[in-house]
Amino acid sequence: MESIHPHFKLILGSSSIARRKILTDMGYQFTLMSADIDEKSIRKDKPEELVLALAEAKADAIVSKLHTECEDEEQQPTILIASDTAEAIMQRIPDGDNIEEDKSTLLITCDQVVVYEDTVREKPSSVEEAREYIRGYSKGHTATVSSVAVTNLKTGLRKSGVDKVEIYFNEIPEETIEKLIEEGTVLKVAGALLIEHPLILPCVKEVAGTTDSVMGLPKELTEKLIKEVLAMTSI
């Protein structure tokens, strides 16, 4: 099937099933890369600054990786997306795609944290921490702060932004929490927060923002940044 965006290609650097689904829903076809960085070595005072710094660090890491792998080859015009994972499935850019030289190469990187009572929550470090996180949400509220950075590798232009969503919960039963812990998925996401999960969804009272942003890839922001860096190419 031909891409509905014939003027560029897309590479997703994430093991996040949610981000892959969102990107597919947006109509993009993509292959995969990863951004292997030490996220804990990057610290900022504000959550908005932290997620932007991490997204940009991932962009720099993937650019460096591409230069290393393709230093003797002409750079393929591609869009790249990376997110908050150090263990992503690697997939090299396929050869022989007959890509035109005038196409732009875009790199999209993402990150997300959960903010609860003014405290930044990243992925839980243990089962107990995950349990504590989820218990705290019961009859309360939290927020996700997600970043997206888009770098045009042809022009060097980079645009980035942040999207914040507030989530309010009804009571989360202890039985539900234990089932989530046993399943294990909550251990792999920021703040152990999965509002789209069938066990949690009935406990969500209100979402002030978009679900795709909570899942890690805000559609509207992503499309906006892609358009901005592509628009500058034609000037």
PDB file of C-alpha atoms in Angstrom:
ATOM      1  CA  MET A   1       0.000   0.000   0.000  1.00  0.00           C
ATOM      2  CA  GLU A   2       1.322   3.446  -0.927  1.00  0.00           C
ATOM      3  CA  SER A   3       1.879   5.983   1.837  1.00  0.00           C
ATOM      4  CA  ILE A   4      -0.667   8.783   2.034  1.00  0.00           C
ATOM      5  CA  HIS A   5       2.324  11.054   2.756  1.00  0.00           C
ATOM      6  CA  PRO A   6       4.489  10.372  -0.342  1.00  0.00           C
ATOM      7  CA  HIS A   7       6.838  13.332   0.289  1.00  0.00           C
ATOM      8  CA  PHE A   8       8.384  11.798   3.390  1.00  0.00           C
ATOM      9  CA  LYS A   9       8.826   8.537   5.256  1.00  0.00           C
ATOM     10  CA  LEU A  10       8.485   7.731   8.918  1.00  0.00           C
ATOM     11  CA  ILE A  11      10.561   5.788  11.425  1.00  0.00           C
ATOM     12  CA  LEU A  12       9.208   5.207  14.927  1.00  0.00           C
ATOM     13  CA  GLY A  13      11.812   4.678  17.631  1.00  0.00           C
ATOM     14  CA  SER A  14       9.662   3.271  20.392  1.00  0.00           C
ATOM     15  CA  SER A  15       8.623  -0.031  21.909  1.00  0.00           C
ATOM     16  CA  SER A  16       5.381   1.657  23.004  1.00  0.00           C
ATOM     17  CA  ILE A  17       2.422  -0.175  21.528  1.00  0.00           C
ATOM     18  CA  ALA A  18       0.254   2.865  22.293  1.00  0.00           C
ATOM     19  CA  ARG A  19       2.434   5.237  20.263  1.00  0.00           C
ATOM     20  CA  ARG A  20       2.522   2.827  17.347  1.00  0.00           C
ATOM     21  CA  LYS A  21      -1.266   2.595  17.389  1.00  0.00           C
ATOM     22  CA  ILE A  22      -1.664   6.381  17.545  1.00  0.00           C
ATOM     23  CA  LEU A  23       0.747   6.885  14.660  1.00  0.00           C
ATOM     24  CA  THR A  24      -1.082   4.281  12.597  1.00  0.00           C
ATOM     25  CA  ASP A  25      -4.410   5.962  13.394  1.00  0.00           C
ATOM     26  CA  MET A  26      -2.902   9.233  12.129  1.00  0.00           C
ATOM     27  CA  GLY A  27      -2.428   7.583   8.740  1.00  0.00           C
ATOM     28  CA  TYR A  28       1.345   7.152   8.776  1.00  0.00           C
ATOM     29  CA  GLN A  29       3.343   4.144   7.671  1.00  0.00           C
ATOM     30  CA  PHE A  30       6.613   3.664   9.512  1.00  0.00           C
ATOM     31  CA  THR A  31       9.619   1.534  10.318  1.00  0.00           C
ATOM     32  CA  LEU A  32      11.479   1.454  13.625  1.00  0.00           C
ATOM     33  CA  MET A  33      14.609   2.792  15.329  1.00  0.00           C
ATOM     34  CA  SER A  34      15.637   3.377  18.954  1.00  0.00           C
ATOM     35  CA  ALA A  35      17.196   6.121  21.059  1.00  0.00           C
ATOM     36  CA  ASP A  36      19.420   4.589  23.725  1.00  0.00           C
ATOM     37  CA  ILE A  37      20.204   7.299  26.255  1.00  0.00           C
ATOM     38  CA  ASP A  38      20.681   7.474  30.014  1.00  0.00           C
ATOM     39  CA  GLU A  39      17.456   9.287  30.884  1.00  0.00           C
ATOM     40  CA  LYS A  40      18.299   9.477  34.595  1.00  0.00           C
ATOM     41  CA  SER A  41      21.380  11.580  33.795  1.00  0.00           C
ATOM     42  CA  ILE A  42      19.157  14.390  32.495  1.00  0.00           C
ATOM     43  CA  ARG A  43      17.437  16.341  35.267  1.00  0.00           C
ATOM     44  CA  LYS A  44      15.448  19.594  35.179  1.00  0.00           C
ATOM     45  CA  ASP A  45      13.474  21.467  37.826  1.00  0.00           C
ATOM     46  CA  LYS A  46      10.242  21.739  35.855  1.00  0.00           C
ATOM     47  CA  PRO A  47       8.470  18.766  34.205  1.00  0.00           C
ATOM     48  CA  GLU A  48       8.001  20.724  30.970  1.00  0.00           C
ATOM     49  CA  GLU A  49      11.730  21.416  30.799  1.00  0.00           C
ATOM     50  CA  LEU A  50      12.555  17.788  31.614  1.00  0.00           C
ATOM     51  CA  VAL A  51      10.446  16.196  28.885  1.00  0.00           C
ATOM     52  CA  LEU A  52      11.720  18.687  26.296  1.00  0.00           C
ATOM     53  CA  ALA A  53      15.333  18.039  27.290  1.00  0.00           C
ATOM     54  CA  LEU A  54      14.804  14.281  27.047  1.00  0.00           C
ATOM     55  CA  ALA A  55      13.100  14.509  23.654  1.00  0.00           C
ATOM     56  CA  GLU A  56      15.965  16.605  22.300  1.00  0.00           C
ATOM     57  CA  ALA A  57      18.584  14.254  23.769  1.00  0.00           C
ATOM     58  CA  LYS A  58      16.888  11.369  21.998  1.00  0.00           C
ATOM     59  CA  ALA A  59      16.879  13.327  18.754  1.00  0.00           C
ATOM     60  CA  ASP A  60      20.620  13.994  19.081  1.00  0.00           C
ATOM     61  CA  ALA A  61      21.289  10.315  19.838  1.00  0.00           C
ATOM     62  CA  ILE A  62      19.418   9.092  16.769  1.00  0.00           C
ATOM     63  CA  VAL A  63      21.045  11.709  14.515  1.00  0.00           C
ATOM     64  CA  SER A  64      24.438  10.531  15.743  1.00  0.00           C
ATOM     65  CA  LYS A  65      23.477   6.918  15.151  1.00  0.00           C
ATOM     66  CA  LEU A  66      22.332   7.665  11.611  1.00  0.00           C
ATOM     67  CA  HIS A  67      25.555   9.513  10.827  1.00  0.00           C
ATOM     68  CA  THR A  68      27.579   6.581  12.106  1.00  0.00           C
ATOM     69  CA  GLU A  69      25.621   3.963  10.186  1.00  0.00           C
ATOM     70  CA  CYS A  70      25.302   5.931   6.962  1.00  0.00           C
ATOM     71  CA  GLU A  71      28.530   7.958   6.856  1.00  0.00           C
ATOM     72  CA  ASP A  72      29.475   6.406   3.510  1.00  0.00           C
ATOM     73  CA  GLU A  73      25.972   6.545   2.111  1.00  0.00           C
ATOM     74  CA  GLU A  74      23.685   9.341   1.044  1.00  0.00           C
ATOM     75  CA  GLN A  75      21.186  10.146   3.822  1.00  0.00           C
ATOM     76  CA  GLN A  76      17.750   8.673   3.131  1.00  0.00           C
ATOM     77  CA  PRO A  77      14.860  11.199   3.381  1.00  0.00           C
ATOM     78  CA  THR A  78      12.984   9.946   6.417  1.00  0.00           C
ATOM     79  CA  ILE A  79      10.823  10.939   9.373  1.00  0.00           C
ATOM     80  CA  LEU A  80      12.023   9.449  12.631  1.00  0.00           C
ATOM     81  CA  ILE A  81      10.118   9.208  15.892  1.00  0.00           C
ATOM     82  CA  ALA A  82      11.709   8.239  19.188  1.00  0.00           C
ATOM     83  CA  SER A  83      10.184   8.110  22.632  1.00  0.00           C
ATOM     84  CA  ASP A  84      10.830   7.295  26.279  1.00  0.00           C
ATOM     85  CA  THR A  85      12.299   3.835  25.892  1.00  0.00           C
ATOM     86  CA  ALA A  86      15.827   2.504  25.923  1.00  0.00           C
ATOM     87  CA  GLU A  87      14.838  -0.952  24.688  1.00  0.00           C
ATOM     88  CA  ALA A  88      13.176  -0.497  21.322  1.00  0.00           C
ATOM     89  CA  ILE A  89      13.031  -2.840  18.388  1.00  0.00           C
ATOM     90  CA  MET A  90      15.745  -1.923  15.877  1.00  0.00           C
ATOM     91  CA  GLN A  91      14.961  -1.901  12.214  1.00  0.00           C
ATOM     92  CA  ARG A  92      17.306  -0.501   9.595  1.00  0.00           C
ATOM     93  CA  ILE A  93      16.023   1.832   6.897  1.00  0.00           C
ATOM     94  CA  PRO A  94      15.153  -0.403   3.938  1.00  0.00           C
ATOM     95  CA  ASP A  95      17.263  -0.063   0.794  1.00  0.00           C
ATOM     96  CA  GLY A  96      16.030   0.352  -2.727  1.00  0.00           C
ATOM     97  CA  ASP A  97      13.028   2.502  -1.981  1.00  0.00           C
ATOM     98  CA  ASN A  98      13.830   4.890  -4.845  1.00  0.00           C
ATOM     99  CA  ILE A  99      13.422   7.902  -2.602  1.00  0.00           C
ATOM    100  CA  GLU A 100      13.692  11.253  -4.312  1.00  0.00           C
ATOM    101  CA  GLU A 101      16.563  13.488  -3.275  1.00  0.00           C
ATOM    102  CA  ASP A 102      14.399  16.531  -2.608  1.00  0.00           C
ATOM    103  CA  LYS A 103      12.372  14.868   0.144  1.00  0.00           C
ATOM    104  CA  SER A 104      12.891  16.061   3.703  1.00  0.00           C
ATOM    105  CA  THR A 105      14.081  13.853   6.527  1.00  0.00           C
ATOM    106  CA  LEU A 106      12.255  14.483   9.788  1.00  0.00           C
ATOM    107  CA  LEU A 107      13.176  13.173  13.203  1.00  0.00           C
ATOM    108  CA  ILE A 108      10.437  13.095  15.831  1.00  0.00           C
ATOM    109  CA  THR A 109      11.299  12.359  19.438  1.00  0.00           C
ATOM    110  CA  CYS A 110       9.002  12.174  22.450  1.00  0.00           C
ATOM    111  CA  ASP A 111       8.981  11.899  26.210  1.00  0.00           C
ATOM    112  CA  GLN A 112       6.423  11.904  28.994  1.00  0.00           C
ATOM    113  CA  VAL A 113       6.222  12.206  32.770  1.00  0.00           C
ATOM    114  CA  VAL A 114       3.323  12.099  35.193  1.00  0.00           C
ATOM    115  CA  VAL A 115       2.954  14.920  37.723  1.00  0.00           C
ATOM    116  CA  TYR A 116       1.235  14.081  40.997  1.00  0.00           C
ATOM    117  CA  GLU A 117       0.970  16.691  43.751  1.00  0.00           C
ATOM    118  CA  ASP A 118       3.769  18.715  42.127  1.00  0.00           C
ATOM    119  CA  THR A 119       6.070  15.682  42.047  1.00  0.00           C
ATOM    120  CA  VAL A 120       7.402  14.236  38.794  1.00  0.00           C
ATOM    121  CA  ARG A 121       6.779  10.528  38.344  1.00  0.00           C
ATOM    122  CA  GLU A 122       8.669   8.529  35.748  1.00  0.00           C
ATOM    123  CA  LYS A 123       8.492   4.746  35.337  1.00  0.00           C
ATOM    124  CA  PRO A 124       8.086   3.038  38.733  1.00  0.00           C
ATOM    125  CA  SER A 125      11.283   1.459  40.029  1.00  0.00           C
ATOM    126  CA  SER A 126       9.483  -1.398  41.787  1.00  0.00           C
ATOM    127  CA  VAL A 127       6.165  -3.166  42.239  1.00  0.00           C
ATOM    128  CA  GLU A 128       5.649  -1.382  45.539  1.00  0.00           C
ATOM    129  CA  GLU A 129       6.212   2.021  43.953  1.00  0.00           C
ATOM    130  CA  ALA A 130       3.755   1.224  41.165  1.00  0.00           C
ATOM    131  CA  ARG A 131       1.175   0.146  43.744  1.00  0.00           C
ATOM    132  CA  GLU A 132       1.721   3.349  45.719  1.00  0.00           C
ATOM    133  CA  TYR A 133       1.347   5.457  42.577  1.00  0.00           C
ATOM    134  CA  ILE A 134      -1.990   3.909  41.574  1.00  0.00           C
ATOM    135  CA  ARG A 135      -3.392   4.065  45.097  1.00  0.00           C
ATOM    136  CA  GLY A 136      -2.634   7.768  45.130  1.00  0.00           C
ATOM    137  CA  TYR A 137      -4.766   8.353  42.043  1.00  0.00           C
ATOM    138  CA  SER A 138      -7.869   6.824  43.653  1.00  0.00           C
ATOM    139  CA  LYS A 139     -10.461   9.588  44.261  1.00  0.00           C
ATOM    140  CA  GLY A 140      -7.803  12.099  43.233  1.00  0.00           C
ATOM    141  CA  HIS A 141      -6.198  13.524  40.135  1.00  0.00           C
ATOM    142  CA  THR A 142      -2.891  13.654  38.306  1.00  0.00           C
ATOM    143  CA  ALA A 143      -1.495  15.093  35.078  1.00  0.00           C
ATOM    144  CA  THR A 144       0.607  13.931  32.154  1.00  0.00           C
ATOM    145  CA  VAL A 145       3.202  16.190  30.548  1.00  0.00           C
ATOM    146  CA  SER A 146       4.183  15.021  27.074  1.00  0.00           C
ATOM    147  CA  SER A 147       6.776  16.479  24.727  1.00  0.00           C
ATOM    148  CA  VAL A 148       7.306  16.144  20.998  1.00  0.00           C
ATOM    149  CA  ALA A 149      10.342  17.463  19.122  1.00  0.00           C
ATOM    150  CA  VAL A 150      10.562  17.425  15.339  1.00  0.00           C
ATOM    151  CA  THR A 151      13.919  17.946  13.640  1.00  0.00           C
ATOM    152  CA  ASN A 152      14.250  18.437   9.898  1.00  0.00           C
ATOM    153  CA  LEU A 153      17.523  16.679   9.118  1.00  0.00           C
ATOM    154  CA  LYS A 154      17.720  18.360   5.718  1.00  0.00           C
ATOM    155  CA  THR A 155      17.607  21.918   7.070  1.00  0.00           C
ATOM    156  CA  GLY A 156      18.602  21.419  10.700  1.00  0.00           C
ATOM    157  CA  LEU A 157      15.416  23.149  11.852  1.00  0.00           C
ATOM    158  CA  ARG A 158      13.927  21.811  15.089  1.00  0.00           C
ATOM    159  CA  LYS A 159      10.510  22.595  16.541  1.00  0.00           C
ATOM    160  CA  SER A 160       9.215  21.263  19.841  1.00  0.00           C
ATOM    161  CA  GLY A 161       6.281  21.596  22.186  1.00  0.00           C
ATOM    162  CA  VAL A 162       4.580  20.258  25.297  1.00  0.00           C
ATOM    163  CA  ASP A 163       1.045  19.075  25.934  1.00  0.00           C
ATOM    164  CA  LYS A 164      -0.469  18.688  29.416  1.00  0.00           C
ATOM    165  CA  VAL A 165      -3.570  16.714  30.379  1.00  0.00           C
ATOM    166  CA  GLU A 166      -5.359  16.588  33.750  1.00  0.00           C
ATOM    167  CA  ILE A 167      -6.953  13.268  34.759  1.00  0.00           C
ATOM    168  CA  TYR A 168      -9.512  12.867  37.552  1.00  0.00           C
ATOM    169  CA  PHE A 169     -10.351   9.486  39.090  1.00  0.00           C
ATOM    170  CA  ASN A 170     -13.173   7.838  40.974  1.00  0.00           C
ATOM    171  CA  GLU A 171     -12.213   5.204  43.522  1.00  0.00           C
ATOM    172  CA  ILE A 172      -9.786   2.583  42.219  1.00  0.00           C
ATOM    173  CA  PRO A 173     -10.555  -0.703  44.038  1.00  0.00           C
ATOM    174  CA  GLU A 174      -7.652  -2.549  45.647  1.00  0.00           C
ATOM    175  CA  GLU A 175      -8.548  -5.624  43.600  1.00  0.00           C
ATOM    176  CA  THR A 176      -8.113  -3.598  40.405  1.00  0.00           C
ATOM    177  CA  ILE A 177      -4.737  -2.320  41.548  1.00  0.00           C
ATOM    178  CA  GLU A 178      -3.497  -5.840  42.279  1.00  0.00           C
ATOM    179  CA  LYS A 179      -4.680  -7.112  38.890  1.00  0.00           C
ATOM    180  CA  LEU A 180      -2.830  -4.249  37.176  1.00  0.00           C
ATOM    181  CA  ILE A 181       0.336  -5.011  39.131  1.00  0.00           C
ATOM    182  CA  GLU A 182       0.071  -8.715  38.345  1.00  0.00           C
ATOM    183  CA  GLU A 183      -0.336  -8.023  34.636  1.00  0.00           C
ATOM    184  CA  GLY A 184       2.794  -5.865  34.719  1.00  0.00           C
ATOM    185  CA  THR A 185       2.179  -3.304  31.989  1.00  0.00           C
ATOM    186  CA  VAL A 186       1.905  -0.448  34.496  1.00  0.00           C
ATOM    187  CA  LEU A 187       5.509  -1.105  35.534  1.00  0.00           C
ATOM    188  CA  LYS A 188       6.711   0.010  32.110  1.00  0.00           C
ATOM    189  CA  VAL A 189       4.998   3.406  31.823  1.00  0.00           C
ATOM    190  CA  ALA A 190       5.466   6.809  33.438  1.00  0.00           C
ATOM    191  CA  GLY A 191       3.660   7.078  36.746  1.00  0.00           C
ATOM    192  CA  ALA A 192       2.228   3.549  36.320  1.00  0.00           C
ATOM    193  CA  LEU A 193      -0.573   5.387  34.524  1.00  0.00           C
ATOM    194  CA  LEU A 194      -2.644   3.617  31.856  1.00  0.00           C
ATOM    195  CA  ILE A 195      -6.057   5.272  31.608  1.00  0.00           C
ATOM    196  CA  GLU A 196      -6.860   3.361  28.407  1.00  0.00           C
ATOM    197  CA  HIS A 197      -6.481   0.023  30.200  1.00  0.00           C
ATOM    198  CA  PRO A 198      -9.810  -1.858  30.481  1.00  0.00           C
ATOM    199  CA  LEU A 199      -9.339  -2.219  34.242  1.00  0.00           C
ATOM    200  CA  ILE A 200      -8.659   1.487  34.826  1.00  0.00           C
ATOM    201  CA  LEU A 201     -10.989   3.034  32.259  1.00  0.00           C
ATOM    202  CA  PRO A 202     -14.162   2.574  34.398  1.00  0.00           C
ATOM    203  CA  CYS A 203     -12.380   4.406  37.241  1.00  0.00           C
ATOM    204  CA  VAL A 204     -11.624   7.513  35.165  1.00  0.00           C
ATOM    205  CA  LYS A 205     -13.976  10.335  36.090  1.00  0.00           C
ATOM    206  CA  GLU A 206     -12.799  13.046  33.710  1.00  0.00           C
ATOM    207  CA  VAL A 207      -9.971  13.767  31.278  1.00  0.00           C
ATOM    208  CA  ALA A 208      -9.211  17.445  30.646  1.00  0.00           C
ATOM    209  CA  GLY A 209      -7.355  17.009  27.385  1.00  0.00           C
ATOM    210  CA  THR A 210      -6.914  14.261  24.812  1.00  0.00           C
ATOM    211  CA  THR A 211      -6.468  10.558  25.440  1.00  0.00           C
ATOM    212  CA  ASP A 212      -3.774  10.297  22.748  1.00  0.00           C
ATOM    213  CA  SER A 213      -1.671  12.775  24.712  1.00  0.00           C
ATOM    214  CA  VAL A 214      -2.074  10.702  27.873  1.00  0.00           C
ATOM    215  CA  MET A 215      -0.988   7.653  25.856  1.00  0.00           C
ATOM    216  CA  GLY A 216       2.238   9.413  24.910  1.00  0.00           C
ATOM    217  CA  LEU A 217       1.803  10.983  21.467  1.00  0.00           C
ATOM    218  CA  PRO A 218      -0.436  14.078  21.226  1.00  0.00           C
ATOM    219  CA  LYS A 219      -1.783  13.995  17.679  1.00  0.00           C
ATOM    220  CA  GLU A 220      -2.527  17.690  17.251  1.00  0.00           C
ATOM    221  CA  LEU A 221       0.885  18.808  18.506  1.00  0.00           C
ATOM    222  CA  THR A 222       2.698  16.215  16.394  1.00  0.00           C
ATOM    223  CA  GLU A 223       0.904  17.259  13.198  1.00  0.00           C
ATOM    224  CA  LYS A 224       1.519  20.945  13.973  1.00  0.00           C
ATOM    225  CA  LEU A 225       5.269  20.461  14.403  1.00  0.00           C
ATOM    226  CA  ILE A 226       5.571  18.310  11.277  1.00  0.00           C
ATOM    227  CA  LYS A 227       3.844  20.999   9.226  1.00  0.00           C
ATOM    228  CA  GLU A 228       6.076  23.715  10.685  1.00  0.00           C
ATOM    229  CA  VAL A 229       9.367  22.037   9.816  1.00  0.00           C
ATOM    230  CA  LEU A 230       8.142  20.984   6.379  1.00  0.00           C
ATOM    231  CA  ALA A 231       6.830  24.503   5.645  1.00  0.00           C
ATOM    232  CA  MET A 232      10.292  25.965   6.241  1.00  0.00           C
ATOM    233  CA  THR A 233      11.733  23.568   3.640  1.00  0.00           C
ATOM    234  CA  SER A 234       9.701  25.159   0.874  1.00  0.00           C
ATOM    235  CA  ILE A 235      10.612  28.750   1.757  1.00  0.00           C
TER     236      ILE A 235
END
